[in-house]
Amino acid sequence: EVEGAPSAPLDVRCLDANKDYIIVTWKQPAVDGGNSILGYFVDRCEVGTTHWIQCNDTPVKFARFPVTGLVEGRSYFFRVRAVNKIGMSRPSRVSEPVAAMDPADRARMRGTSAPWTGQIIVTEEEPAEGVVPGRPRELQVTEATKNYLVLSWKPPGEKGLEGVMYYVEKCVSGTDSWQRVNTEIPVKSPRFALFDLAEGKSYSFRVRCCNSAGVGEPSEPTEPTTVGDKLDIPSAPGK
Amino acid sequence: RVTEDPPVNKSQVKKFAVAEGKHAKFRCFVTGKPKPEIIWKKDGVPLEPGRRHLIFEDREGYYTLKVLYCKVQDTGLYVCAASNSLGNTLSAVHLSVKGPAVQFR
């Protein structure tokens, strides 16, 4: 800092932003160093970079400057330096970021934001904790007769590390009350036959995986199936 | 899908170590609207969910990668890359998997 030079300008902000220019304003520094301020230099820095560019070649007298040469849609920080005959002030505090875009586009973009990722934290875990398996996939009713109904599904993409077993749940359509069908023992194969469904009633089904670590989230439920209305749904050839 | 990531300054990347045979859990908090798409990569190669790689969003909203039963070959640079219609960004860490300290001959 040069003795006799002004202190840094204050309160740098954006007065008006468009895709072609952003008008930046500021307040004059509290201290002019005993010599009147000859003018100001405005610097810009694209958000995400550390590269400051001086916007005006000669000092501007008024505490307001339209910055041009911006890339539409990009965001910029601004800072201002004051100059008197002794020298240059330190840069002001940096403005809030301002996007070079028209007000209509800004309104349209409101409520959106570019992604931000925090520091990744890594922790070590004991394998003994176990992994609960994921959701079964592609659950479907493959057969529905008056007497029984057959479900089939595929194992979850992530199985955990041991063998996976399954619990089947049913729900009378129109209610949200899921009931486990095989209450005692989980089934080992990705198929299940149900008997004793009430004829004429409509049911949805879903399946959960389990292993020694616990019971996983349920699969997507099936479409409601009315018992008795379908007889031996033909399966696709080759399945 | 190939995405061009900004270069990672390896000297500034945080380093973590886990013991061979243990699980390594990577957690990364991500913001953005619309909700960003997340890709985990090791040494530039996208990781798919699989037997040893669990990829999910945990209950607290952290994007999580779990590498199970770490092997020495799992050592490398891990990146969480996030992208949406407004842009893309990433965070990186280096994982070292330490073998047993004493080697018997």
CSV table of C-alpha atoms in Angstrom, one decimal:
chain,number,residue,atom,x,y,z
A,1,GLU,CA,0.0,0.0,0.0
A,2,VAL,CA,1.4,3.3,-1.1
A,3,GLU,CA,1.5,6.2,1.4
A,4,GLY,CA,-0.8,8.9,0.1
A,5,ALA,CA,-2.7,6.6,-2.2
A,6,PRO,CA,-6.5,6.3,-1.7
A,7,SER,CA,-8.0,3.4,0.3
A,8,ALA,CA,-10.1,0.8,-1.5
A,9,PRO,CA,-13.5,1.7,-3.0
A,10,LEU,CA,-16.5,0.3,-1.1
A,11,ASP,CA,-19.8,-1.6,-1.8
A,12,VAL,CA,-19.2,-2.7,-5.4
A,13,ARG,CA,-22.5,-4.0,-6.8
A,14,CYS,CA,-24.4,-4.5,-10.0
A,15,LEU,CA,-26.9,-1.8,-11.0
A,16,ASP,CA,-28.2,-3.5,-14.2
A,17,ALA,CA,-27.3,-6.7,-16.0
A,18,ASN,CA,-27.9,-7.7,-19.6
A,19,LYS,CA,-26.3,-10.2,-21.9
A,20,ASP,CA,-24.2,-7.5,-23.5
A,21,TYR,CA,-23.2,-5.4,-20.6
A,22,ILE,CA,-23.3,-5.2,-16.8
A,23,ILE,CA,-23.4,-1.8,-15.1
A,24,VAL,CA,-21.2,-1.8,-12.0
A,25,THR,CA,-21.5,0.9,-9.3
A,26,TRP,CA,-19.5,1.5,-6.1
A,27,LYS,CA,-18.9,4.0,-3.3
A,28,GLN,CA,-15.9,6.2,-3.2
A,29,PRO,CA,-13.2,5.2,-0.6
A,30,ALA,CA,-13.4,6.7,2.9
A,31,VAL,CA,-9.8,8.0,2.5
A,32,ASP,CA,-8.5,9.8,-0.5
A,33,GLY,CA,-4.9,9.9,0.8
A,34,GLY,CA,-4.9,13.7,0.9
A,35,ASN,CA,-5.0,13.9,-2.9
A,36,SER,CA,-8.2,14.0,-4.9
A,37,ILE,CA,-9.2,10.8,-6.7
A,38,LEU,CA,-8.5,10.9,-10.4
A,39,GLY,CA,-10.6,7.9,-11.2
A,40,TYR,CA,-11.3,4.2,-10.9
A,41,PHE,CA,-10.3,0.9,-12.6
A,42,VAL,CA,-12.9,-1.9,-12.7
A,43,ASP,CA,-11.7,-5.5,-12.9
A,44,ARG,CA,-13.7,-8.5,-13.7
A,45,CYS,CA,-13.2,-12.2,-13.0
A,46,GLU,CA,-15.3,-15.0,-14.5
A,47,VAL,CA,-16.7,-17.2,-11.7
A,48,GLY,CA,-14.8,-20.5,-11.6
A,49,THR,CA,-11.5,-18.9,-12.7
A,50,THR,CA,-8.9,-16.8,-10.8
A,51,HIS,CA,-8.0,-14.6,-13.7
A,52,TRP,CA,-8.7,-10.8,-13.1
A,53,ILE,CA,-9.0,-8.6,-16.2
A,54,GLN,CA,-8.9,-4.8,-16.1
A,55,CYS,CA,-12.0,-3.6,-17.9
A,56,ASN,CA,-11.1,0.1,-18.7
A,57,ASP,CA,-7.7,1.3,-20.0
A,58,THR,CA,-8.0,4.8,-18.6
A,59,PRO,CA,-9.5,5.7,-15.2
A,60,VAL,CA,-13.2,6.4,-15.1
A,61,LYS,CA,-14.3,9.5,-13.1
A,62,PHE,CA,-17.8,8.5,-12.1
A,63,ALA,CA,-18.5,5.7,-9.7
A,64,ARG,CA,-20.4,3.7,-12.3
A,65,PHE,CA,-19.2,1.7,-15.3
A,66,PRO,CA,-20.8,-0.5,-18.0
A,67,VAL,CA,-18.6,-3.6,-18.4
A,68,THR,CA,-18.8,-5.0,-21.9
A,69,GLY,CA,-17.0,-7.9,-23.7
A,70,LEU,CA,-18.8,-10.5,-21.5
A,71,VAL,CA,-19.7,-14.0,-22.6
A,72,GLU,CA,-23.5,-14.4,-22.5
A,73,GLY,CA,-24.6,-16.7,-19.7
A,74,ARG,CA,-21.3,-16.6,-17.8
A,75,SER,CA,-21.1,-15.1,-14.3
A,76,TYR,CA,-18.6,-12.6,-13.2
A,77,PHE,CA,-17.2,-11.0,-10.0
A,78,PHE,CA,-16.2,-7.4,-10.0
A,79,ARG,CA,-13.8,-5.2,-8.0
A,80,VAL,CA,-12.7,-1.6,-8.2
A,81,ARG,CA,-9.5,0.2,-7.6
A,82,ALA,CA,-9.2,4.0,-7.0
A,83,VAL,CA,-6.3,6.0,-8.3
A,84,ASN,CA,-4.9,9.5,-7.3
A,85,LYS,CA,-1.6,11.2,-8.4
A,86,ILE,CA,0.3,9.2,-5.8
A,87,GLY,CA,-0.9,5.8,-6.8
A,88,MET,CA,-3.4,3.0,-6.9
A,89,SER,CA,-5.6,1.8,-4.0
A,90,ARG,CA,-5.9,-1.8,-3.1
A,91,PRO,CA,-8.8,-3.5,-4.8
A,92,SER,CA,-12.2,-3.3,-3.2
A,93,ARG,CA,-14.0,-6.3,-1.8
A,94,VAL,CA,-15.3,-8.4,-4.6
A,95,SER,CA,-18.9,-8.0,-5.7
A,96,GLU,CA,-21.5,-10.8,-5.6
A,97,PRO,CA,-21.4,-12.8,-8.8
A,98,VAL,CA,-23.5,-11.4,-11.7
A,99,ALA,CA,-24.7,-13.4,-14.7
A,100,ALA,CA,-24.5,-11.8,-18.2
A,101,MET,CA,-28.0,-12.5,-19.3
A,102,ASP,CA,-31.2,-10.6,-20.1
A,103,PRO,CA,-33.7,-10.0,-17.4
A,104,ALA,CA,-36.3,-12.3,-19.1
A,105,ASP,CA,-33.8,-15.2,-19.3
A,106,ARG,CA,-32.8,-14.5,-15.7
A,107,ALA,CA,-36.5,-14.8,-14.6
A,108,ARG,CA,-36.7,-18.1,-16.6
A,109,MET,CA,-33.6,-19.4,-14.9
A,110,ARG,CA,-34.6,-18.4,-11.4
A,111,GLY,CA,-34.7,-21.3,-9.1
A,112,THR,CA,-32.1,-23.2,-11.0
A,113,SER,CA,-28.4,-23.5,-10.1
A,114,ALA,CA,-25.3,-25.2,-11.6
A,115,PRO,CA,-24.1,-28.2,-9.6
A,116,TRP,CA,-21.8,-27.9,-6.7
A,117,THR,CA,-19.9,-30.8,-5.1
A,118,GLY,CA,-18.5,-30.7,-1.6
A,119,GLN,CA,-15.3,-32.4,-0.4
A,120,ILE,CA,-15.6,-36.1,-0.6
A,121,ILE,CA,-15.1,-37.7,2.8
A,122,VAL,CA,-13.8,-41.3,2.9
A,123,THR,CA,-14.4,-43.6,5.9
A,124,GLU,CA,-13.4,-47.2,6.5
A,125,GLU,CA,-16.1,-49.6,7.5
A,126,GLU,CA,-15.9,-53.1,8.9
A,127,PRO,CA,-17.2,-55.7,6.4
A,128,ALA,CA,-19.0,-57.3,9.3
A,129,GLU,CA,-21.6,-54.6,9.2
A,130,GLY,CA,-23.1,-56.2,6.2
A,131,VAL,CA,-25.1,-54.7,3.3
A,132,VAL,CA,-28.8,-54.9,3.0
A,133,PRO,CA,-29.7,-55.9,-0.6
A,134,GLY,CA,-31.4,-53.5,-3.0
A,135,ARG,CA,-34.9,-53.7,-4.6
A,136,PRO,CA,-35.9,-56.6,-6.7
A,137,ARG,CA,-36.4,-55.6,-10.4
A,138,GLU,CA,-39.0,-56.3,-13.1
A,139,LEU,CA,-41.6,-57.9,-10.8
A,140,GLN,CA,-44.5,-59.3,-12.9
A,141,VAL,CA,-47.5,-61.5,-12.6
A,142,THR,CA,-46.7,-64.4,-14.9
A,143,GLU,CA,-49.8,-66.5,-14.3
A,144,ALA,CA,-53.2,-65.7,-12.8
A,145,THR,CA,-55.9,-68.3,-12.5
A,146,LYS,CA,-58.9,-68.6,-10.3
A,147,ASN,CA,-56.9,-70.8,-8.0
A,148,TYR,CA,-53.5,-69.4,-7.9
A,149,LEU,CA,-51.2,-66.6,-9.1
A,150,VAL,CA,-47.5,-66.7,-9.9
A,151,LEU,CA,-45.1,-63.8,-9.5
A,152,SER,CA,-41.6,-63.6,-10.9
A,153,TRP,CA,-38.9,-61.0,-10.6
A,154,LYS,CA,-35.2,-60.4,-11.0
A,155,PRO,CA,-32.6,-60.1,-8.2
A,156,PRO,CA,-31.5,-56.6,-7.3
A,157,GLY,CA,-28.6,-55.0,-9.2
A,158,GLU,CA,-26.8,-54.8,-5.9
A,159,LYS,CA,-27.2,-58.0,-4.0
A,160,GLY,CA,-25.0,-57.5,-1.0
A,161,LEU,CA,-22.5,-60.2,-0.6
A,162,GLU,CA,-24.4,-63.2,0.4
A,163,GLY,CA,-27.3,-65.1,-0.9
A,164,VAL,CA,-30.4,-63.1,-1.2
A,165,MET,CA,-33.9,-64.2,-0.1
A,166,TYR,CA,-37.3,-62.7,-0.7
A,167,TYR,CA,-40.4,-61.6,1.1
A,168,VAL,CA,-43.6,-61.1,-0.9
A,169,GLU,CA,-46.2,-58.6,0.1
A,170,LYS,CA,-49.8,-58.1,-1.1
A,171,CYS,CA,-52.2,-55.2,-1.0
A,172,VAL,CA,-55.8,-55.1,-1.8
A,173,SER,CA,-56.2,-52.4,-4.5
A,174,GLY,CA,-57.4,-49.1,-3.3
A,175,THR,CA,-55.9,-49.6,0.1
A,176,ASP,CA,-52.4,-48.9,1.2
A,177,SER,CA,-52.1,-51.7,3.6
A,178,TRP,CA,-49.4,-54.1,2.6
A,179,GLN,CA,-49.3,-57.6,4.1
A,180,ARG,CA,-46.4,-60.0,4.1
A,181,VAL,CA,-47.5,-63.2,2.4
A,182,ASN,CA,-44.7,-65.5,3.4
A,183,THR,CA,-44.5,-64.5,7.1
A,184,GLU,CA,-42.4,-67.3,8.3
A,185,ILE,CA,-39.5,-68.0,5.9
A,186,PRO,CA,-38.2,-65.9,3.0
A,187,VAL,CA,-38.2,-67.6,-0.4
A,188,LYS,CA,-34.9,-68.4,-2.1
A,189,SER,CA,-36.0,-68.3,-5.8
A,190,PRO,CA,-37.2,-65.3,-7.6
A,191,ARG,CA,-40.6,-66.8,-8.2
A,192,PHE,CA,-43.6,-67.2,-5.9
A,193,ALA,CA,-47.0,-68.8,-6.2
A,194,LEU,CA,-49.9,-67.5,-4.1
A,195,PHE,CA,-53.1,-69.4,-3.3
A,196,ASP,CA,-56.1,-68.4,-1.3
A,197,LEU,CA,-56.6,-65.0,-2.9
A,198,ALA,CA,-60.2,-63.8,-2.8
A,199,GLU,CA,-61.9,-64.2,-6.2
A,200,GLY,CA,-63.0,-61.0,-7.7
A,201,LYS,CA,-60.8,-58.9,-5.5
A,202,SER,CA,-58.0,-56.9,-7.1
A,203,TYR,CA,-54.5,-57.1,-5.6
A,204,SER,CA,-51.1,-55.5,-6.1
A,205,PHE,CA,-47.9,-57.2,-5.2
A,206,ARG,CA,-44.4,-56.2,-4.3
A,207,VAL,CA,-41.2,-58.0,-3.2
A,208,ARG,CA,-38.4,-57.2,-0.8
A,209,CYS,CA,-34.9,-58.8,-0.6
A,210,CYS,CA,-33.3,-59.7,2.6
A,211,ASN,CA,-30.1,-61.2,3.9
A,212,SER,CA,-28.5,-61.4,7.4
A,213,ALA,CA,-28.0,-57.7,7.4
A,214,GLY,CA,-31.7,-56.9,7.1
A,215,VAL,CA,-34.6,-56.5,4.8
A,216,GLY,CA,-34.3,-54.1,1.8
A,217,GLU,CA,-36.7,-51.6,0.2
A,218,PRO,CA,-39.6,-53.1,-1.7
A,219,SER,CA,-39.7,-53.4,-5.5
A,220,GLU,CA,-42.1,-51.3,-7.6
A,221,PRO,CA,-45.6,-52.8,-7.0
A,222,THR,CA,-47.3,-54.6,-9.8
A,223,GLU,CA,-50.4,-53.2,-11.6
A,224,PRO,CA,-53.6,-54.3,-9.8
A,225,THR,CA,-54.5,-57.9,-10.8
A,226,THR,CA,-58.1,-59.1,-10.4
A,227,VAL,CA,-58.1,-62.8,-9.4
A,228,GLY,CA,-60.1,-64.9,-11.8
A,229,ASP,CA,-60.2,-62.5,-14.7
A,230,LYS,CA,-57.1,-63.8,-16.4
A,231,LEU,CA,-56.4,-67.4,-17.3
A,232,ASP,CA,-52.9,-68.5,-18.0
A,233,ILE,CA,-51.4,-65.3,-19.3
A,234,PRO,CA,-49.3,-66.5,-22.2
A,235,SER,CA,-45.6,-65.8,-21.7
A,236,ALA,CA,-43.6,-64.2,-24.4
A,237,PRO,CA,-41.8,-66.8,-26.6
A,238,GLY,CA,-38.3,-67.7,-25.4
A,239,LYS,CA,-38.9,-66.6,-21.8
B,1,ARG,CA,-21.3,-41.4,-22.7
B,2,VAL,CA,-18.0,-39.6,-22.6
B,3,THR,CA,-17.7,-36.4,-20.6
B,4,GLU,CA,-14.8,-34.1,-20.6
B,5,ASP,CA,-13.8,-33.3,-17.0
B,6,PRO,CA,-11.8,-30.3,-15.9
B,7,PRO,CA,-8.3,-31.4,-15.0
B,8,VAL,CA,-7.7,-32.5,-11.4
B,9,ASN,CA,-4.7,-31.0,-9.6
B,10,LYS,CA,-3.4,-34.2,-8.0
B,11,SER,CA,-1.1,-32.5,-5.6
B,12,GLN,CA,-4.1,-30.7,-4.0
B,13,VAL,CA,-6.3,-33.8,-3.8
B,14,LYS,CA,-7.1,-35.0,-0.3
B,15,LYS,CA,-5.7,-38.4,0.5
B,16,PHE,CA,-7.4,-41.2,2.5
B,17,ALA,CA,-6.2,-44.7,3.3
B,18,VAL,CA,-8.1,-47.8,4.3
B,19,ALA,CA,-6.9,-51.3,5.2
B,20,GLU,CA,-7.1,-54.1,2.7
B,21,GLY,CA,-10.2,-56.1,3.1
B,22,LYS,CA,-12.3,-53.3,4.7
B,23,HIS,CA,-15.0,-51.2,3.0
B,24,ALA,CA,-14.3,-47.7,1.8
B,25,LYS,CA,-17.3,-45.3,1.9
B,26,PHE,CA,-17.0,-42.1,-0.1
B,27,ARG,CA,-19.6,-39.4,0.7
B,28,CYS,CA,-20.1,-36.3,-1.3
B,29,PHE,CA,-22.7,-33.6,-0.8
B,30,VAL,CA,-24.0,-32.2,-4.1
B,31,THR,CA,-26.4,-29.3,-4.8
B,32,GLY,CA,-27.9,-28.1,-8.0
B,33,LYS,CA,-31.2,-27.5,-9.7
B,34,PRO,CA,-32.3,-29.3,-11.8
B,35,LYS,CA,-31.1,-32.2,-9.7
B,36,PRO,CA,-27.6,-33.1,-11.1
B,37,GLU,CA,-26.7,-36.4,-12.6
B,38,ILE,CA,-23.9,-38.0,-10.7
B,39,ILE,CA,-21.1,-40.2,-12.1
B,40,TRP,CA,-18.5,-41.8,-9.9
B,41,LYS,CA,-15.2,-42.5,-11.6
B,42,LYS,CA,-11.9,-44.2,-10.7
B,43,ASP,CA,-8.9,-43.0,-12.5
B,44,GLY,CA,-11.2,-41.5,-15.2
B,45,VAL,CA,-13.2,-44.6,-15.7
B,46,PRO,CA,-16.9,-44.5,-14.8
B,47,LEU,CA,-17.9,-47.0,-12.1
B,48,GLU,CA,-21.0,-49.1,-12.5
B,49,PRO,CA,-22.9,-50.5,-9.6
B,50,GLY,CA,-21.8,-54.0,-9.1
B,51,ARG,CA,-20.8,-56.7,-6.7
B,52,ARG,CA,-18.1,-54.6,-5.0
B,53,HIS,CA,-19.4,-51.1,-5.9
B,54,LEU,CA,-22.5,-49.7,-4.3
B,55,ILE,CA,-23.7,-46.4,-5.6
B,56,PHE,CA,-26.6,-44.7,-3.9
B,57,GLU,CA,-27.9,-41.5,-2.3
B,58,ASP,CA,-27.9,-41.9,1.5
B,59,ARG,CA,-30.7,-40.9,3.9
B,60,GLU,CA,-29.0,-37.5,4.6
B,61,GLY,CA,-28.8,-36.7,0.9
B,62,TYR,CA,-25.1,-37.5,0.4
B,63,TYR,CA,-24.2,-39.2,-2.9
B,64,THR,CA,-22.4,-42.3,-1.7
B,65,LEU,CA,-20.0,-44.8,-3.3
B,66,LYS,CA,-19.0,-47.8,-1.3
B,67,VAL,CA,-16.2,-50.0,-2.4
B,68,LEU,CA,-16.5,-53.3,-0.6
B,69,TYR,CA,-13.6,-55.5,0.5
B,70,CYS,CA,-10.9,-53.2,-0.7
B,71,LYS,CA,-8.0,-54.6,-2.6
B,72,VAL,CA,-4.7,-52.9,-3.2
B,73,GLN,CA,-5.7,-52.4,-6.9
B,74,ASP,CA,-8.6,-50.2,-5.7
B,75,THR,CA,-5.9,-47.5,-4.9
B,76,GLY,CA,-6.4,-44.5,-7.2
B,77,LEU,CA,-8.1,-41.2,-7.8
B,78,TYR,CA,-11.9,-41.2,-7.2
B,79,VAL,CA,-14.0,-38.5,-8.7
B,80,CYS,CA,-17.6,-37.6,-8.1
B,81,ALA,CA,-18.8,-35.7,-11.2
B,82,ALA,CA,-22.1,-33.8,-11.1
B,83,SER,CA,-23.8,-32.2,-14.2
B,84,ASN,CA,-27.1,-30.6,-15.0
B,85,SER,CA,-28.3,-28.3,-17.7
B,86,LEU,CA,-26.4,-25.4,-16.2
B,87,GLY,CA,-23.0,-26.9,-16.0
B,88,ASN,CA,-20.8,-29.5,-14.4
B,89,THR,CA,-18.3,-29.8,-11.6
B,90,LEU,CA,-16.5,-32.5,-9.7
B,91,SER,CA,-14.7,-33.3,-6.5
B,92,ALA,CA,-11.8,-35.7,-6.2
B,93,VAL,CA,-10.0,-37.7,-3.5
B,94,HIS,CA,-7.2,-40.2,-3.6
B,95,LEU,CA,-7.6,-43.6,-1.9
B,96,SER,CA,-4.8,-45.8,-0.8
B,97,VAL,CA,-5.5,-49.4,0.1
B,98,LYS,CA,-2.8,-50.5,2.5
B,99,GLY,CA,-1.8,-54.1,2.5
B,100,PRO,CA,-0.7,-55.9,5.6
B,101,ALA,CA,2.2,-54.1,7.2
B,102,VAL,CA,4.3,-57.3,7.7
B,103,GLN,CA,5.0,-59.5,4.8
B,104,PHE,CA,5.9,-63.1,5.7
B,105,ARG,CA,8.2,-64.9,3.4
